[in-house]
Coordinates of C-alpha atoms in Angstrom, one line a residue:
M1 CA 47.4 -12.2 -2.4
I2 CA 46.5 -13.9 0.9
E3 CA 49.3 -14.2 3.7
L4 CA 49.9 -17.8 4.2
K5 CA 52.1 -19.8 7.0
H6 CA 52.9 -22.4 4.7
N7 CA 53.2 -20.9 1.5
N8 CA 51.3 -22.6 -0.6
P9 CA 49.8 -21.4 -3.4
T10 CA 46.1 -20.3 -3.9
P11 CA 45.6 -18.3 -7.3
Y12 CA 41.8 -19.6 -7.7
L13 CA 41.3 -17.9 -4.0
D14 CA 43.1 -15.0 -5.2
R15 CA 41.0 -14.1 -8.3
Y16 CA 37.7 -15.4 -7.0
T17 CA 37.8 -14.5 -3.3
T18 CA 37.6 -11.2 -1.0
D19 CA 39.9 -10.3 1.4
I20 CA 37.4 -9.7 4.8
S21 CA 40.4 -9.6 7.2
A22 CA 42.9 -6.7 5.0
K23 CA 39.7 -4.8 4.3
V24 CA 38.7 -4.9 7.9
M25 CA 42.4 -3.8 9.1
T26 CA 42.1 -0.6 7.4
D27 CA 39.7 0.7 9.7
P28 CA 39.0 -1.6 12.8
D29 CA 36.4 0.5 14.5
K30 CA 34.0 0.7 11.6
Y31 CA 33.1 -2.8 12.1
H32 CA 31.7 -3.4 15.6
A33 CA 29.0 -5.8 15.1
Y34 CA 26.9 -4.1 18.4
E35 CA 24.3 -6.1 20.4
R36 CA 26.0 -9.3 18.5
E37 CA 28.4 -9.9 21.0
N38 CA 27.0 -13.3 21.9
I39 CA 26.4 -14.7 18.5
T40 CA 30.0 -14.1 17.7
R41 CA 30.9 -16.0 20.7
R42 CA 29.0 -18.8 18.8
I43 CA 30.7 -18.6 15.9
M44 CA 34.1 -18.8 17.6
V45 CA 33.0 -21.7 19.8
S46 CA 31.5 -23.8 16.6
L47 CA 35.4 -22.5 14.8
M48 CA 36.9 -24.6 17.4
K49 CA 34.7 -27.7 17.2
Q50 CA 36.1 -30.8 16.6
I51 CA 33.5 -32.1 14.4
Q52 CA 30.8 -29.7 12.4
N53 CA 32.5 -26.7 12.9
A54 CA 31.6 -25.0 9.8
P55 CA 28.6 -22.1 11.3
L56 CA 25.5 -21.1 9.2
L57 CA 24.0 -17.9 9.7
V58 CA 20.4 -18.1 9.4
G59 CA 17.9 -15.2 9.8
L60 CA 15.7 -12.1 8.6
P61 CA 17.2 -10.3 5.8
G62 CA 18.6 -6.9 7.3
V63 CA 19.7 -8.4 10.6
G64 CA 23.4 -7.9 10.2
K65 CA 24.8 -11.3 9.2
T66 CA 27.5 -10.4 7.1
A67 CA 28.4 -7.6 9.8
I68 CA 28.6 -10.3 12.9
V69 CA 31.1 -11.7 10.0
E70 CA 33.1 -8.4 9.6
D71 CA 33.4 -8.3 13.4
L72 CA 34.3 -11.7 13.5
A73 CA 37.5 -11.1 11.0
R74 CA 38.1 -7.9 13.8
Q75 CA 38.5 -9.7 16.8
L76 CA 40.6 -12.8 14.9
I77 CA 43.7 -10.1 14.3
D78 CA 44.0 -9.8 18.1
T79 CA 42.5 -13.0 19.5
K80 CA 44.5 -14.6 22.2
V81 CA 42.7 -18.0 21.2
A82 CA 45.6 -20.3 20.2
S83 CA 43.3 -22.4 17.4
L84 CA 42.1 -18.8 16.2
Q85 CA 45.4 -16.6 15.7
G86 CA 46.3 -16.0 12.3
K87 CA 43.3 -17.0 10.8
H88 CA 42.2 -15.4 8.1
L89 CA 38.7 -14.4 6.7
I90 CA 37.8 -14.0 2.9
Q91 CA 34.4 -14.2 1.3
I92 CA 33.8 -16.1 -2.3
S93 CA 31.8 -14.6 -4.6
L94 CA 29.8 -17.1 -6.3
A95 CA 28.6 -14.9 -9.3
N96 CA 32.4 -14.5 -10.3
L97 CA 32.4 -18.0 -10.1
M98 CA 29.7 -18.3 -12.5
K99 CA 31.5 -16.2 -15.9
S100 CA 32.3 -18.4 -18.5
S101 CA 35.4 -16.2 -20.0
D102 CA 38.1 -17.7 -18.7
G103 CA 37.5 -21.3 -20.6
E104 CA 36.6 -23.4 -17.4
S105 CA 34.0 -24.5 -16.0
F106 CA 32.3 -24.0 -12.2
A107 CA 32.8 -27.0 -11.3
H108 CA 36.1 -27.0 -11.9
K109 CA 37.0 -23.7 -10.1
F110 CA 34.7 -24.6 -7.2
Q111 CA 36.4 -27.5 -6.6
A112 CA 40.1 -25.9 -7.0
I113 CA 38.9 -23.3 -4.3
I114 CA 37.8 -26.7 -1.7
D115 CA 41.2 -28.0 -2.7
E116 CA 43.1 -24.4 -2.0
L117 CA 40.8 -24.4 1.1
I118 CA 42.2 -27.6 2.1
A119 CA 45.7 -26.9 2.0
N120 CA 45.6 -23.7 4.0
K121 CA 42.7 -25.0 6.3
D122 CA 45.3 -23.9 9.4
T123 CA 45.3 -20.0 8.4
V124 CA 42.5 -19.8 5.7
I125 CA 38.1 -19.3 7.1
A126 CA 36.1 -18.8 4.0
F127 CA 32.8 -17.1 4.2
I128 CA 30.0 -17.6 1.9
D129 CA 26.7 -15.1 1.8
E130 CA 23.6 -16.2 -0.2
I131 CA 25.2 -19.8 0.9
H132 CA 22.0 -21.4 -0.1
Q133 CA 22.7 -20.7 -3.8
I134 CA 25.3 -23.5 -3.8
V135 CA 22.4 -26.2 -3.8
G136 CA 22.1 -26.4 -8.1
T137 CA 24.8 -23.7 -9.2
G138 CA 27.0 -25.3 -11.5
A139 CA 24.9 -28.2 -12.5
E140 CA 25.3 -29.0 -15.9
T141 CA 21.8 -30.1 -16.9
S142 CA 18.9 -30.3 -14.5
G143 CA 19.1 -32.6 -11.5
S144 CA 22.5 -32.7 -12.0
S145 CA 24.5 -34.0 -8.9
L146 CA 27.7 -31.9 -9.9
D147 CA 26.8 -28.6 -8.3
A148 CA 28.8 -26.7 -5.6
G149 CA 26.5 -28.4 -2.6
N150 CA 27.5 -31.8 -3.5
I151 CA 31.0 -30.5 -4.1
I152 CA 31.4 -29.1 -0.7
K153 CA 29.6 -31.4 1.2
P154 CA 32.8 -34.0 1.2
A155 CA 35.3 -32.0 2.3
L156 CA 32.9 -30.5 5.2
S157 CA 31.7 -34.1 6.4
R158 CA 35.5 -34.8 7.0
D159 CA 36.0 -31.1 8.4
D160 CA 38.8 -30.7 5.9
L161 CA 38.6 -26.9 5.3
Q162 CA 36.2 -24.1 7.7
I163 CA 33.4 -22.2 6.0
I164 CA 31.3 -20.4 7.3
G165 CA 27.6 -19.4 5.4
A166 CA 24.7 -17.1 6.0
T167 CA 21.5 -17.2 4.4
T168 CA 17.9 -16.0 5.0
T169 CA 15.4 -17.8 7.2
K170 CA 13.1 -18.4 3.9
E171 CA 15.7 -19.6 1.9
F172 CA 17.3 -21.2 4.3
H173 CA 14.2 -23.8 4.3
E174 CA 13.4 -23.7 0.7
Y175 CA 16.9 -24.8 -0.7
V176 CA 19.3 -26.1 2.2
A177 CA 16.7 -27.4 4.5
R178 CA 16.0 -29.7 1.8
D179 CA 19.3 -31.0 1.6
G180 CA 19.6 -33.5 4.3
A181 CA 22.7 -34.3 3.8
L182 CA 24.3 -30.7 3.4
M183 CA 22.5 -29.3 6.3
R184 CA 24.1 -31.8 8.8
R185 CA 27.5 -30.7 7.8
F186 CA 26.8 -27.4 9.1
D187 CA 26.7 -25.9 12.7
L188 CA 22.8 -24.0 12.8
I189 CA 23.6 -20.4 14.4
E190 CA 19.9 -18.4 14.3
V191 CA 20.5 -14.4 14.3
P192 CA 17.2 -12.8 15.8
E193 CA 16.3 -9.6 14.6
L194 CA 17.6 -6.9 17.6
S195 CA 15.3 -5.6 19.9
F196 CA 13.9 -1.9 19.8
E197 CA 16.0 -1.3 22.7
Q198 CA 19.3 -3.1 21.0
T199 CA 18.8 -1.1 17.5
K200 CA 18.4 2.7 19.4
H201 CA 21.6 1.3 21.2
V202 CA 23.2 0.4 17.7
L203 CA 22.1 3.5 16.0
S204 CA 23.7 5.9 18.2
K205 CA 27.1 4.5 17.6
V206 CA 26.4 4.0 13.8
A207 CA 25.7 7.9 13.9
L208 CA 29.3 8.7 14.9
Q209 CA 30.2 6.8 11.9
L210 CA 28.1 7.9 9.5
N211 CA 27.7 11.5 10.3
N212 CA 30.6 13.3 8.5
G213 CA 30.3 16.5 10.8
I214 CA 26.4 16.3 10.7
E215 CA 25.0 16.2 14.4
V216 CA 22.7 13.9 14.7
P217 CA 21.0 14.6 18.1
E218 CA 19.1 12.2 20.1
T219 CA 15.8 13.4 19.7
V220 CA 16.4 12.8 15.9
Q221 CA 17.3 9.2 16.6
D222 CA 14.6 9.0 19.0
R223 CA 12.4 10.1 16.0
I224 CA 14.0 7.3 13.5
M225 CA 13.5 4.7 16.0
A226 CA 9.8 5.4 15.5
L227 CA 9.7 5.7 12.4
S228 CA 11.4 3.3 11.1
Q229 CA 9.2 0.9 13.7
R230 CA 6.1 2.3 12.7
Y231 CA 6.5 2.5 8.5
I232 CA 9.0 0.5 7.7
T233 CA 7.3 -2.6 7.6
D234 CA 9.3 -4.9 4.5
R235 CA 13.0 -4.5 6.6
Y236 CA 13.7 -5.8 9.8
F237 CA 16.0 -3.7 12.4
P238 CA 19.1 -2.8 12.6
E239 CA 18.6 -2.5 8.9
K240 CA 16.0 -0.5 8.3
A241 CA 16.9 2.1 11.6
I242 CA 19.9 2.5 10.0
M243 CA 19.3 3.2 6.4
L244 CA 16.6 5.7 7.6
L245 CA 19.7 7.5 9.4
D246 CA 21.7 7.9 6.1
G247 CA 18.3 8.9 4.2
A248 CA 18.2 11.8 6.8
L249 CA 22.0 12.3 6.6
S250 CA 21.8 12.4 3.1
V251 CA 18.7 15.1 3.2
A252 CA 20.8 17.4 5.6
R253 CA 24.1 17.3 3.8
L254 CA 21.9 18.3 0.6
A255 CA 21.0 21.3 2.4
N256 CA 24.0 22.1 3.8
K257 CA 22.4 21.9 7.4
S258 CA 24.9 21.3 10.5
R259 CA 22.3 18.6 12.4
V260 CA 20.0 16.5 10.9
E261 CA 16.3 17.7 12.1
D262 CA 13.1 15.6 12.4
T263 CA 11.9 17.4 8.5
D264 CA 14.3 15.5 7.2
V265 CA 13.5 12.1 8.5
A266 CA 9.9 12.5 7.8
T267 CA 10.6 13.4 4.4
I268 CA 12.5 10.2 3.5
I269 CA 9.2 8.3 5.5
H270 CA 7.3 10.6 3.0
D271 CA 9.0 10.0 -0.6
D272 CA 10.2 6.2 -0.1
Y273 CA 7.3 5.0 1.7
H274 CA 4.0 7.5 0.6
V275 CA 3.3 8.2 3.9
P276 CA 0.9 11.2 3.7
E277 CA 3.0 14.2 6.2
Y278 CA 0.1 14.7 8.3
V279 CA 0.2 11.1 9.2
I280 CA 3.7 11.1 9.7
N281 CA 3.5 14.7 12.1
Q282 CA 0.6 13.3 14.0
T283 CA -1.0 16.6 14.2
T284 CA -4.5 17.8 15.1
D285 CA -6.0 16.7 11.5
E286 CA -9.2 18.8 10.3
R287 CA -9.7 16.7 7.9
L288 CA -10.6 14.3 10.3
L289 CA -13.0 16.9 12.4
N290 CA -14.3 18.1 9.0
L291 CA -14.5 14.8 7.4
L292 CA -18.3 14.2 8.1
P293 CA -19.8 17.5 6.5
R294 CA -17.7 17.1 3.7
L295 CA -19.0 13.8 3.1
K296 CA -22.4 14.7 3.5
S297 CA -21.7 17.4 0.4
Q298 CA -20.6 15.5 -1.9
V299 CA -22.5 12.4 -0.6
I300 CA -26.4 13.1 -0.8
G301 CA -29.1 11.1 0.8
Q302 CA -26.9 8.9 3.0
D303 CA -26.6 10.7 6.1
T304 CA -27.0 7.8 8.5
A305 CA -24.3 5.6 6.4
L306 CA -21.8 8.2 6.7
E307 CA -22.0 9.2 10.0
K308 CA -21.2 5.6 11.1
V309 CA -18.5 5.5 8.9
A310 CA -17.0 8.6 10.2
M311 CA -17.7 7.7 13.6
K312 CA -15.5 4.2 13.0
L313 CA -12.6 6.1 11.8
T314 CA -12.6 8.7 15.0
N315 CA -12.7 6.0 16.8
R316 CA -9.4 4.4 15.3
E317 CA -7.6 7.9 15.1
A318 CA -8.3 8.2 18.6
G319 CA -6.7 5.1 19.4
L320 CA -10.2 2.9 20.3
A321 CA -9.7 0.4 17.8
D322 CA -7.8 -2.6 17.0
T323 CA -4.2 -0.8 14.8
S324 CA -2.8 -3.9 14.2
K325 CA -5.5 -4.5 11.1
P326 CA -7.3 -2.3 8.7
E327 CA -10.4 -0.8 9.1
S328 CA -13.1 -2.6 7.0
F329 CA -16.5 -1.6 5.8
L330 CA -19.1 -3.5 3.6
F331 CA -20.8 -1.0 1.8
M332 CA -24.7 -2.8 1.0
G333 CA -27.8 -1.5 -0.8
P334 CA -29.1 -1.2 -4.2
T335 CA -27.2 -0.1 -7.3
G336 CA -26.3 3.2 -8.4
V337 CA -27.0 4.8 -4.6
G338 CA -23.6 6.1 -3.6
K339 CA -21.6 3.4 -2.0
T340 CA -18.5 3.9 -4.8
E341 CA -19.0 7.7 -4.3
T342 CA -18.4 7.3 -1.2
A343 CA -15.1 5.5 -1.3
K344 CA -13.9 7.9 -3.9
Q345 CA -14.6 11.1 -1.8
L346 CA -13.1 9.6 1.7
A347 CA -9.5 8.9 -0.1
L348 CA -9.4 12.7 -1.6
N349 CA -11.1 13.9 1.8
L350 CA -8.8 11.8 4.5
F351 CA -5.8 11.6 2.3
G352 CA -5.8 14.4 0.0
N353 CA -4.8 12.7 -3.9
K354 CA -6.3 11.0 -5.9
Q355 CA -3.4 8.2 -5.9
N356 CA -4.5 7.1 -2.4
F357 CA -7.6 5.7 -4.2
I358 CA -7.0 2.1 -5.0
R359 CA -9.8 0.3 -6.9
F360 CA -10.3 -3.0 -8.0
D361 CA -13.8 -4.4 -10.2
M362 CA -13.8 -7.9 -8.4
S363 CA -15.7 -9.3 -11.0
E364 CA -12.2 -9.3 -13.6
F365 CA -11.0 -11.7 -10.9
K366 CA -14.1 -14.2 -10.9
F367 CA -12.3 -17.3 -12.3
A368 CA -11.2 -19.7 -10.5
G369 CA -7.6 -21.4 -10.8
T370 CA -6.2 -17.8 -12.7
S371 CA -7.6 -14.9 -10.2
L372 CA -5.6 -15.7 -7.2
E373 CA -2.6 -15.0 -8.0
R374 CA -3.2 -12.4 -10.6
F375 CA -4.9 -10.6 -7.8
K376 CA -2.6 -11.4 -5.3
D377 CA 0.1 -9.8 -7.1
Q378 CA -1.9 -6.6 -8.3
L379 CA -2.9 -6.1 -4.9
T380 CA 0.3 -6.6 -3.0
T381 CA 2.2 -4.3 -5.1
R382 CA 0.1 -0.8 -5.8
V383 CA -0.7 -1.6 -1.6
R384 CA 3.4 -1.6 -1.4
H385 CA 3.5 1.4 -3.0
T386 CA 0.5 3.4 -1.3
P387 CA 0.2 2.2 1.9
Y388 CA -2.0 4.6 3.1
A389 CA -5.1 4.6 0.6
V390 CA -8.7 3.5 0.8
L391 CA -8.9 0.1 -1.2
L392 CA -12.5 -0.6 -2.8
L393 CA -12.8 -3.7 -3.8
D394 CA -16.6 -3.1 -6.0
E395 CA -18.5 -5.8 -5.9
I396 CA -16.7 -8.0 -3.7
E397 CA -19.6 -11.0 -4.0
K398 CA -18.3 -11.8 -7.8
A399 CA -14.9 -12.7 -6.8
D400 CA -13.6 -16.0 -7.4
P401 CA -14.1 -17.6 -3.5
E402 CA -9.9 -18.1 -3.4
V403 CA -9.4 -14.6 -3.4
M404 CA -12.5 -14.6 -0.8
D405 CA -9.8 -16.6 1.0
L406 CA -6.7 -14.6 1.0
L407 CA -8.9 -11.4 1.7
L408 CA -9.8 -13.3 5.5
Q409 CA -6.0 -13.0 5.9
V410 CA -5.4 -9.2 4.9
L411 CA -8.7 -8.7 7.6
D412 CA -7.9 -10.1 10.3
D413 CA -3.6 -10.1 10.3
G414 CA -3.1 -7.2 7.9
R415 CA -0.5 -7.9 6.2
L416 CA 0.5 -10.4 3.4
S417 CA 3.6 -11.4 1.5
D418 CA 4.1 -10.7 -2.2
E419 CA 5.6 -12.9 -4.6
Y420 CA 9.2 -12.3 -3.7
G421 CA 8.2 -13.1 -0.1
R422 CA 8.3 -9.4 1.1
V423 CA 5.7 -8.8 3.6
I424 CA 3.5 -5.7 2.9
N425 CA 1.6 -3.8 4.9
F426 CA -2.2 -3.8 5.3
K427 CA -2.8 -2.3 8.3
D428 CA -3.0 1.5 7.2
L429 CA -5.2 0.9 4.7
I430 CA -9.3 1.7 4.6
I431 CA -10.8 -1.2 3.2
V432 CA -14.3 -0.7 1.6
M433 CA -16.3 -3.5 -0.3
T434 CA -19.2 -3.1 -2.1
T435 CA -22.3 -5.4 -2.9
N436 CA -25.5 -5.1 -4.2
S437 CA -26.3 -8.2 -1.9
G438 CA -29.6 -7.5 0.1
A439 CA -30.6 -4.6 -2.6
T440 CA -34.1 -6.2 -2.2
A441 CA -34.9 -6.4 1.5
V442 CA -33.0 -2.6 1.5
M443 CA -35.9 -1.4 -1.1
N444 CA -38.8 -3.2 0.4
R445 CA -37.8 -1.8 4.0
D446 CA -37.8 2.0 2.0
A447 CA -41.2 1.1 1.0
K448 CA -42.9 1.0 4.5
S449 CA -43.5 3.6 7.1
D450 CA -41.2 5.7 9.7
S451 CA -43.1 3.8 12.5
V452 CA -41.9 0.7 11.1
K453 CA -38.8 1.0 10.1
E454 CA -38.2 2.1 13.5
D455 CA -39.9 -0.4 14.9
K456 CA -36.8 -2.9 16.7
K457 CA -38.2 -6.6 15.9
R458 CA -38.6 -5.2 12.5
Q459 CA -35.1 -4.0 12.5
A460 CA -33.9 -7.3 13.8
N461 CA -35.7 -9.1 11.1
F462 CA -34.7 -7.1 8.3
E463 CA -30.5 -7.7 10.0
E464 CA -31.4 -10.8 9.5
Q465 CA -32.6 -10.7 6.0
L466 CA -29.3 -8.9 5.0
E467 CA -27.5 -11.6 6.7
I468 CA -29.0 -14.3 4.5
A469 CA -29.0 -12.2 1.6
L470 CA -24.8 -12.2 2.0
Q471 CA -24.9 -15.8 2.7
S472 CA -26.6 -16.9 -0.6
D473 CA -24.5 -15.2 -2.3
G474 CA -21.8 -16.6 -1.2
Y475 CA -20.3 -14.8 2.1
R476 CA -19.3 -17.4 4.7
P477 CA -19.8 -16.2 8.3
E478 CA -16.1 -16.4 9.0
F479 CA -15.8 -13.9 6.4
I480 CA -18.5 -11.3 7.7
A481 CA -17.5 -12.2 11.2
R482 CA -14.2 -10.1 9.9
I483 CA -15.9 -6.6 8.5
G484 CA -15.3 -4.0 10.4
A485 CA -18.6 -3.0 9.9
I486 CA -21.6 -3.2 7.3
I487 CA -22.9 -0.5 6.5
V488 CA -26.5 0.0 4.4
F489 CA -27.2 2.6 1.8
D490 CA -30.7 3.6 1.6
V491 CA -32.9 4.2 -1.6
L492 CA -32.7 7.7 -2.4
K493 CA -35.5 10.1 -2.4
M494 CA -36.7 12.5 -5.1
T495 CA -35.5 15.3 -2.8
D496 CA -31.9 14.0 -3.0
M497 CA -31.8 13.1 -6.4
V498 CA -32.8 17.1 -7.2
R499 CA -29.7 17.8 -4.9
I500 CA -27.6 15.5 -7.0
V501 CA -28.3 17.3 -10.1
E502 CA -27.9 20.0 -8.9
L503 CA -24.4 19.2 -7.6
K504 CA -23.7 17.2 -11.1
L505 CA -24.9 20.7 -12.3
S506 CA -22.3 22.8 -10.4
R507 CA -19.4 20.7 -11.6
L508 CA -20.5 20.8 -15.0
N509 CA -20.4 24.2 -14.8
Q510 CA -16.9 24.5 -13.8
K511 CA -15.9 22.5 -16.6
A512 CA -17.9 25.2 -19.0
Q513 CA -15.9 28.0 -17.3
T514 CA -12.7 26.8 -18.5
S515 CA -14.0 27.1 -22.0
G516 CA -15.7 30.5 -21.2
F517 CA -19.4 29.5 -20.8
N518 CA -21.2 29.7 -17.7
I519 CA -24.4 27.2 -17.0
V520 CA -26.9 28.8 -14.7
F521 CA -29.6 26.3 -13.3
D522 CA -29.8 27.5 -9.2
T523 CA -33.1 29.2 -8.6
Q524 CA -31.5 32.4 -7.5
E525 CA -29.2 32.4 -10.1
V526 CA -32.3 32.0 -13.2
A527 CA -33.8 34.6 -10.9
R528 CA -31.3 37.0 -11.6
Y529 CA -32.2 37.3 -15.4
I530 CA -35.7 36.0 -14.8
P531 CA -36.9 38.3 -12.4
S532 CA -40.5 36.2 -11.8
F533 CA -38.7 32.6 -11.5
D534 CA -38.6 32.6 -8.3
L535 CA -42.4 32.9 -8.2
G536 CA -42.8 29.9 -10.4
F537 CA -43.6 31.3 -13.0
E538 CA -42.2 33.5 -16.4
Y539 CA -43.9 34.7 -19.5
L540 CA -42.7 33.0 -22.8
N541 CA -44.1 34.4 -26.2
G542 CA -46.6 36.7 -24.0
A543 CA -48.1 34.0 -22.2
Q544 CA -47.7 33.5 -18.2
E545 CA -46.0 29.8 -17.8
V546 CA -45.7 27.9 -15.2
S547 CA -41.7 27.7 -14.7
S548 CA -39.0 25.3 -12.5
P549 CA -36.1 24.4 -11.7
I550 CA -34.2 22.3 -14.2
A551 CA -33.0 19.8 -11.7
N552 CA -36.4 18.8 -10.8
Y553 CA -36.8 18.0 -14.4
I554 CA -33.8 15.9 -14.9
A555 CA -34.3 14.3 -11.1
D556 CA -38.3 13.1 -12.2
V557 CA -37.2 12.2 -15.9
G558 CA -33.3 10.3 -15.3
Y559 CA -34.1 8.5 -11.6
K560 CA -34.6 5.3 -12.2
P561 CA -35.1 3.5 -8.4
S562 CA -33.4 0.5 -10.0
R563 CA -30.5 1.4 -11.4
G564 CA -30.1 4.4 -9.4
V565 CA -28.5 7.7 -9.9
R566 CA -26.6 6.2 -12.6
P567 CA -29.4 7.2 -15.2
I568 CA -28.9 10.8 -14.4
D569 CA -25.7 11.3 -16.5
D570 CA -27.2 10.3 -19.6
T571 CA -29.9 12.9 -18.8
I572 CA -28.1 15.7 -18.3
A573 CA -26.1 15.1 -21.4
T574 CA -29.2 15.3 -23.0
Y575 CA -30.8 18.2 -21.8
V576 CA -27.7 20.1 -20.7
S577 CA -24.3 18.9 -21.9
D578 CA -25.0 18.7 -25.5
P579 CA -26.0 22.3 -26.4
V580 CA -23.0 24.1 -24.5
S581 CA -20.2 21.5 -26.0
A582 CA -21.4 22.0 -29.3
A583 CA -21.3 25.9 -28.6
I584 CA -17.6 25.1 -27.2
I585 CA -16.9 23.4 -30.6
K586 CA -18.1 26.1 -32.3
K587 CA -15.9 28.4 -30.4
R588 CA -12.9 27.0 -31.2
Q589 CA -13.2 26.4 -34.8
G590 CA -13.3 30.6 -34.9
L591 CA -17.5 30.9 -34.7
G592 CA -18.4 33.9 -33.4
Q593 CA -21.3 33.6 -31.3
D594 CA -23.1 36.4 -29.6
F595 CA -24.0 34.5 -26.0
D596 CA -22.0 33.0 -23.2
T597 CA -24.2 32.1 -20.8
F598 CA -27.2 29.3 -21.1
I599 CA -29.7 29.7 -18.9
F600 CA -31.4 26.0 -18.0
R601 CA -35.2 25.4 -16.8
A602 CA -38.3 23.4 -17.3
I603 CA -41.6 25.3 -18.3
G604 CA -44.9 23.9 -17.9
N605 CA -47.0 21.5 -15.1
P606 CA -44.6 19.1 -13.5
P607 CA -45.8 16.2 -12.0
S608 CA -48.6 16.0 -9.6
L609 CA -51.2 13.3 -8.0
T610 CA -53.8 14.1 -10.7
S611 CA -51.1 13.8 -13.5
P612 CA -48.3 11.3 -12.6
Y613 CA -46.1 12.6 -15.8
G614 CA -46.5 16.2 -15.9
E615 CA -46.7 18.5 -18.8
W616 CA -43.7 20.4 -19.0
Q617 CA -40.1 20.5 -21.2
V618 CA -36.8 21.8 -20.5
V619 CA -35.6 25.6 -22.2
V620 CA -32.8 27.8 -22.4
S621 CA -32.2 30.5 -23.3
T622 CA -28.7 32.6 -24.1
V623 CA -27.0 35.8 -23.3
K624 CA -24.1 37.5 -23.1
E625 CA -23.4 38.2 -19.9
A626 CA -23.8 42.0 -19.5
T627 CA -21.3 44.7 -17.1
D628 CA -24.7 45.7 -15.4
N629 CA -25.6 41.8 -15.4
E630 CA -28.9 43.5 -17.2
A631 CA -31.8 40.9 -17.3
I632 CA -33.1 39.3 -20.7

């Protein structure tokens, strides 16, 4: 029960409030609001005023508004200020008041609390956290004037009671500021976010309170400050630093350590904020050093484009780029030349995990009126959970113009607010947008000789054609200007297609081997079974036949410049996957087979100037792999 000077009964205050002063008295040293002395003093000044003496604390979530009120309760215990001596600080729970199990309405209970506060004005100060909730709370019907806000206004206007409120900046403007009469009755006190140095001082004090015998070295505290500032972007100082400290202490306690280490802090950042460990540790990363050769081994025929991408990322890692916004690329070129594959391989080689690849097919967001919010919700949700990733926006030109406007903010500011008002960090993303715009210009340029391509005037004309193509497809100049780099992907050559087919066959072979079968297609491997194959012929049914790698055949038959590399998969399925998959199914059914190796090649004359289509066909042999590798 609250101790009162005039013995006025307080049944409703006893039932629906928490005694902050009593809680603080049990351990006063625990309730210091460090670096907030000026705010606490400002509240005391407000409480001593004759008019408008109801302080309202407004600030970002996590800046310590509630801690300031608890520190005020601590100072009121021993205050020498006559008008504040004996003041008791309590907290009203609006949630408990909303419960209807006692048969009383919210309005009745809230009015009773106001009456008890008025009767005990000299001894009681009420604190209402999230005070914006009083606007509309308790109204019987929508638009009713009988809500908590209107109940409290008369008492505040007459200075009949003292209340301290607290709310976030966003909710103050959304609820309280809209009710001008209510806002005028409060004394607004802004609570800014603590600076880095202020939070560092607070952290050193809090570490002594939370450690429970576990040492937190100063170097670890510095690490907490640096990592919380760098990676926890949806919270504010001092809360985010204190939360990271608390989490690191728990990790150390779980491992029975006597002191917190840097690795304990990194564990929380890695687990809770999905930041790769190598990024946290800031070690020399072999992934970046080996990025270009790895990309070239996976994306064929686009060496110039890959070199530009790798160099841009290297510049960023070296600290020479603007890190306040994400690195962004627009991949231009014909369909099926490796734009999407490059984005996938970037994610795998930089982050080492498929989960760090976020893809959106922008054709799904082309409808006006419905696409913007749907895209924003999906985008912010996925990026919030995976802030370090490659974000692929495939066929960006198909998106609704409002979606493009949203992306302007992402490209420029590196952040976006979700539906709950949380600021989502985009600055650590690699944003890749793909487009088929300008494909005609790229293909026309490819048909020219090398001397024409290298001519500076022709190159300038080509770049102008690309920009015209982008603008004709709906890309506004301000959007183009915010893209970090426009990368042009060239038309694939036949030699490139052969290498791509070999790469795909190699991956297919890896899958077949898991089922006990081998696919032989490489020239040197085929020559193990057919010794003359590397000379370009073999004997078939007693006759000498021209023999070629199957990769050459598939590239010739499957490659369509207008469709790029995509038809190749169907061609591989027809000539390679189909016979192998049939054998795998038979093996699973227990049907005996006397072979485990397929040898693929093409027999006959390949295409030439006199015979553009050639006269050749696929031949496949099967063999049971012998221990001595006998040839067939």
